[in-house]
Each structure stands twice: as structure tokens, then as C-alpha cells.
Amino acid sequence: MRSRSISKIFSIFFSVFLLFSCSSELDFDQVNDFKLEPVLVANLAYFDILANKLVDDGGTNIYPDVRDFDIFKDKFFNERLKKAEFDFEVENNINRSFIINMILLNAENQPLQTISFAVPSYKGTPNVIKYPTEVFENTRLDLLKQTQRIGFVVIITAGPPLNSESLGNLKLRSSATAYLVIE
């Protein structure tokens, strides 16, 4: 019985002690120092063109493709984007070399920048090429923020003619990494 009463007394003193816990003044100005730096990764573009869709006569031919790219219409994203990186990978299973041009277009369809990729012909072994990362900062980022459409132009270089019986395909995969600063 005596141990129960000691235990109760100890519990009461401990509870009273908890009521006198430490505290400090709250500094609501800390919110002014708040800064987030999220990184977003997304698919940028993808295409898979069959060789029999690239019919040509053995000379230089162009296969165009234009897509809307209206991410920069979002004011919140546009104002907070501090850096962007584009990564590209091309797989060619066609016995023919190509040049792929990615053209960034403004609202009036005027080219802002062109990024070119030389694609070697298929020689019977895996032909996946990873290109150096395209980094957009400062002036180059300002041009990117004006982009409203992205055009892809596949230039078929000289070589044996492609026809409706040609085998293989040309694939482009790309991603974009966006670095934001939110203060």
C-alpha cells in the first residue's frame, strides 16, 4: 500500500514538472526565409518511325513532326524555373544514317533554337546512342521559356533507298528535368 502512495506522489510531481516545460518565443519572421527547390522530371518527346514509312529515292529527304509545348503558359512554373536539362536517346535499327533536328519554336512558329543529333546507320549490333545533356540556363533558358511548339525534323542522309519493304525503326526518347526555386 505504501508503494502505491509513493507511486501516486511521484506521478503527481512528474505531472507538475511537465507543466513547467521549456518554451521560447515564436519567430514568425522565419517564414520569410522559407525556400523550396523542387526538381521535376517528365517525358519530353517520343517517336518511333518504321523504316517503311521513310520511303525515299536515295537522296536527302525530310520527315517533319511538330507538337505543341505549352508548359510555359503557366505563369507559376515560368517564373520559378531556374534551370532545365533535356536528355535524349536515339535507337536506330535501319541500315541508314540520319540527322534529327529538334527545333524550338515561338508562338509565331519562328525557330528559337535548333538541337541536332547525328545518328549512325545500323550495322547489326545494338545502336542506342545517348547524347550529352542539353542544359538551359540564363539566356538559353530565356529562349526556352518562349517556346510554344517543338518540331522534329528527321533528315535521311544519302545511302541505299528505303521503300515499303524496308525493315527496322528509328526511335527517339527524351526527358526533361526542371529545377524550380520557390521562395
XYZ file of N, CA and C in Angstrom, residues 47-156:
330
model
N 9.175 9.338 -80.285
C 8.607 8.858 -81.536
C 9.288 7.570 -81.935
N 8.575 6.793 -82.724
C 9.047 5.509 -83.238
C 8.588 5.444 -84.693
N 9.519 5.643 -85.621
C 9.191 5.688 -87.045
C 9.684 4.396 -87.698
N 8.776 3.685 -88.353
C 9.150 2.476 -89.074
C 9.881 2.848 -90.360
N 10.843 2.019 -90.732
C 11.642 2.282 -91.926
C 10.762 2.371 -93.178
N 9.704 1.572 -93.248
C 8.864 1.595 -94.446
C 7.993 2.854 -94.529
N 8.005 3.688 -93.492
C 7.317 4.985 -93.531
C 8.260 6.087 -94.000
N 9.539 5.765 -94.113
C 10.554 6.719 -94.565
C 10.951 6.402 -96.006
N 9.976 6.267 -96.864
C 10.238 5.933 -98.261
C 10.957 7.102 -98.925
N 12.054 6.796 -99.603
C 12.789 7.846 -100.310
C 13.400 7.286 -101.577
N 14.059 8.116 -102.321
C 14.652 7.712 -103.600
C 16.172 7.656 -103.535
N 16.729 7.629 -102.325
C 18.184 7.553 -102.193
C 18.839 8.893 -101.948
N 18.089 9.984 -102.030
C 18.637 11.318 -101.778
C 18.267 11.771 -100.383
N 18.462 13.034 -100.117
C 18.136 13.601 -98.814
C 16.643 13.925 -98.765
N 15.959 13.397 -97.769
C 14.530 13.646 -97.592
C 14.277 14.026 -96.155
N 13.150 14.672 -95.930
C 12.827 15.172 -94.592
C 11.491 14.610 -94.144
N 11.446 14.194 -92.890
C 10.228 13.706 -92.260
C 9.928 14.644 -91.089
N 8.970 15.592 -91.231
C 8.722 16.586 -90.166
C 7.651 16.134 -89.170
N 7.734 16.662 -87.954
C 6.740 16.415 -86.909
C 6.780 17.614 -85.961
N 5.632 18.257 -85.718
C 5.567 19.421 -84.835
C 4.525 19.152 -83.755
N 4.866 19.486 -82.505
C 3.970 19.248 -81.364
C 3.863 20.507 -80.516
N 2.689 20.709 -79.925
C 2.509 21.841 -79.011
C 3.317 21.603 -77.746
N 3.832 22.678 -77.201
C 4.647 22.623 -75.992
C 4.297 23.863 -75.177
N 3.180 23.795 -74.473
C 2.638 24.992 -73.822
C 2.876 25.044 -72.317
N 3.878 24.348 -71.833
C 4.178 24.331 -70.399
C 4.504 25.720 -69.862
N 5.059 26.576 -70.705
C 5.477 27.896 -70.234
C 4.336 28.903 -70.207
N 3.129 28.480 -70.562
C 1.963 29.352 -70.407
C 1.574 29.467 -68.933
N 2.008 28.502 -68.127
C 1.740 28.510 -66.688
C 2.684 29.510 -66.028
N 2.142 30.630 -65.573
C 2.950 31.717 -65.010
C 3.748 31.264 -63.782
N 3.128 30.467 -62.913
C 3.797 29.980 -61.707
C 5.060 29.205 -62.080
N 4.938 28.281 -63.010
C 6.079 27.463 -63.441
C 7.124 28.329 -64.132
N 6.681 29.180 -65.030
C 7.572 30.023 -65.826
C 8.430 30.939 -64.944
N 7.830 31.542 -63.927
C 8.560 32.473 -63.061
C 9.538 31.773 -62.124
N 9.291 30.522 -61.807
C 10.115 29.831 -60.819
C 11.150 28.877 -61.419
N 11.081 28.664 -62.730
C 12.052 27.788 -63.377
C 13.413 28.468 -63.426
N 14.424 27.827 -62.861
C 15.773 28.390 -62.814
C 16.746 27.651 -63.719
N 16.416 26.418 -64.086
C 17.306 25.624 -64.929
C 16.501 24.460 -65.491
N 16.838 24.050 -66.711
C 16.206 22.878 -67.313
C 17.286 22.063 -68.021
N 17.090 20.762 -68.030
C 18.007 19.856 -68.720
C 17.185 18.889 -69.564
N 17.608 18.697 -70.809
C 16.962 17.748 -71.711
C 17.945 16.611 -71.980
N 17.466 15.375 -71.853
C 18.266 14.195 -72.165
C 17.631 13.479 -73.351
N 18.470 12.997 -74.268
C 17.999 12.359 -75.491
C 18.691 11.024 -75.688
N 17.896 10.071 -76.196
C 18.423 8.760 -76.548
C 17.765 8.355 -77.864
N 18.580 7.922 -78.816
C 18.067 7.510 -80.121
C 18.505 6.072 -80.373
N 17.571 5.269 -80.853
C 17.868 3.891 -81.245
C 17.560 3.761 -82.732
N 18.545 3.330 -83.497
C 18.383 3.186 -84.940
C 18.602 1.727 -85.329
N 17.576 1.099 -85.906
C 17.670 -0.270 -86.406
C 17.496 -0.298 -87.922
N 17.846 0.792 -88.573
C 17.717 0.915 -90.021
C 19.123 1.054 -90.601
N 19.375 0.353 -91.710
C 20.691 0.410 -92.337
C 20.828 1.725 -93.111
N 20.757 2.819 -92.362
C 20.810 4.157 -92.956
C 21.086 5.150 -91.832
N 21.883 6.154 -92.092
C 22.130 7.175 -91.070
C 21.151 8.331 -91.253
N 20.976 9.084 -90.168
C 20.010 10.177 -90.137
C 20.597 11.355 -89.378
N 19.969 12.486 -89.555
C 20.190 13.643 -88.697
C 18.823 14.029 -88.160
N 18.729 14.138 -86.849
C 17.475 14.568 -86.225
C 17.696 15.972 -85.688
N 16.861 16.890 -86.116
C 16.892 18.260 -85.603
C 15.652 18.482 -84.747
N 15.879 18.928 -83.527
C 14.771 19.362 -82.681
C 14.775 20.884 -82.726
N 13.654 21.457 -83.143
C 13.565 22.902 -83.313
C 12.572 23.448 -82.300
N 13.022 24.392 -81.474
C 12.155 25.068 -80.515
C 11.562 26.280 -81.222
N 10.220 26.353 -81.253
C 9.513 27.400 -81.986
C 8.742 28.299 -81.038
N 8.692 29.591 -81.355
C 7.904 30.524 -80.536
C 6.448 30.521 -81.018
N 5.632 31.435 -80.480
C 4.201 31.488 -80.811
C 3.957 31.781 -82.291
N 4.903 32.450 -82.960
C 4.766 32.775 -84.388
C 5.431 31.706 -85.268
N 5.767 30.556 -84.693
C 6.445 29.456 -85.388
C 7.824 29.853 -85.917
N 8.454 30.813 -85.273
C 9.823 31.210 -85.619
C 10.786 30.362 -84.788
N 11.831 29.815 -85.418
C 12.802 29.000 -84.669
C 13.563 29.839 -83.641
N 13.635 29.316 -82.431
C 14.413 29.946 -81.364
C 15.769 29.268 -81.221
N 15.772 27.941 -81.316
C 16.991 27.147 -81.195
C 16.811 25.864 -81.976
N 17.906 25.317 -82.452
C 17.891 24.006 -83.103
C 18.962 23.146 -82.449
N 18.558 21.949 -82.072
C 19.482 20.984 -81.476
C 19.553 19.811 -82.447
N 20.762 19.473 -82.894
C 20.934 18.427 -83.905
C 21.598 17.187 -83.317
N 21.169 16.032 -83.830
C 21.716 14.743 -83.409
C 22.085 13.939 -84.650
N 23.349 13.598 -84.795
C 23.786 12.728 -85.880
C 23.558 11.290 -85.429
N 22.843 10.521 -86.248
C 22.505 9.137 -85.901
C 23.181 8.210 -86.901
N 24.147 7.391 -86.454
C 24.823 6.475 -87.378
C 23.888 5.353 -87.840
N 24.231 4.746 -88.963
C 23.402 3.663 -89.507
C 23.568 2.391 -88.677
N 22.585 1.525 -88.793
C 22.565 0.241 -88.091
C 23.535 -0.716 -88.774
N 24.385 -1.360 -87.981
C 25.389 -2.286 -88.521
C 25.218 -3.713 -87.995
N 24.035 -4.033 -87.463
C 23.785 -5.391 -86.982
C 23.983 -5.563 -85.483
N 24.484 -4.561 -84.794
C 24.640 -4.619 -83.341
C 23.773 -3.519 -82.727
N 23.433 -3.655 -81.445
C 22.590 -2.624 -80.826
C 23.139 -1.219 -81.074
N 22.266 -0.321 -81.475
C 22.666 1.023 -81.873
C 21.843 2.049 -81.088
N 22.094 2.106 -79.784
C 21.413 3.066 -78.919
C 22.429 4.141 -78.543
N 22.104 5.383 -78.885
C 23.023 6.491 -78.638
C 22.419 7.418 -77.594
N 23.169 7.667 -76.535
C 22.771 8.653 -75.524
C 23.591 9.909 -75.786
N 22.888 11.003 -76.010
C 23.551 12.258 -76.338
C 23.818 13.059 -75.074
N 24.801 13.969 -75.120
C 25.076 14.812 -73.945
C 23.833 15.617 -73.555
N 23.690 15.835 -72.271
C 22.558 16.597 -71.741
C 22.604 18.031 -72.256
N 21.454 18.499 -72.718
C 21.309 19.896 -73.144
C 20.872 20.698 -71.915
N 21.692 21.644 -71.485
C 21.420 22.431 -70.283
C 20.930 23.819 -70.691
N 19.823 24.242 -70.072
C 19.244 25.558 -70.344
C 19.326 26.400 -69.085
N 20.190 27.415 -69.135
C 20.347 28.368 -68.043
C 20.518 29.752 -68.650
N 20.259 30.780 -67.856
C 20.494 32.172 -68.241
C 19.805 32.513 -69.563
N 20.554 33.001 -70.548
C 19.971 33.436 -71.821
C 19.304 32.276 -72.551
N 19.917 31.127 -72.514
C 19.344 29.960 -73.189
C 18.027 29.553 -72.529
N 17.931 29.691 -71.221
C 16.679 29.397 -70.516
C 15.605 30.405 -70.909
N 15.978 31.665 -71.067
C 15.013 32.681 -71.503
C 14.437 32.331 -72.868
N 15.268 31.836 -73.773
C 14.770 31.395 -75.081
C 13.837 30.196 -74.939
N 14.212 29.258 -74.078
C 13.370 28.079 -73.858
C 11.992 28.485 -73.341
N 11.940 29.471 -72.461
C 10.661 29.918 -71.894
C 9.744 30.546 -72.946
N 10.275 30.924 -74.086
C 9.463 31.465 -75.178
C 8.899 30.358 -76.073
N 9.327 29.134 -75.846
C 8.931 28.015 -76.704
C 7.452 27.682 -76.539
N 6.750 27.597 -77.673
C 5.337 27.216 -77.699
C 5.114 25.889 -78.425
N 6.054 25.536 -79.295
C 5.958 24.295 -80.049
C 7.355 23.712 -80.214
N 7.409 22.391 -80.349
C 8.662 21.702 -80.630
C 8.483 20.960 -81.943
N 9.417 21.176 -82.851
C 9.392 20.472 -84.128
C 10.552 19.498 -84.216
N 10.285 18.354 -84.810
C 11.325 17.360 -85.067
C 11.421 17.169 -86.567
N 12.634 17.246 -87.066
C 12.874 17.037 -88.487
C 13.897 15.915 -88.593
N 13.491 14.824 -89.261
C 14.391 13.697 -89.484
C 14.891 13.815 -90.918
N 16.187 14.020 -91.066
C 16.791 14.135 -92.386
C 17.429 12.791 -92.725
N 16.989 12.228 -93.827
C 17.516 10.949 -94.287
C 18.752 11.260 -95.122
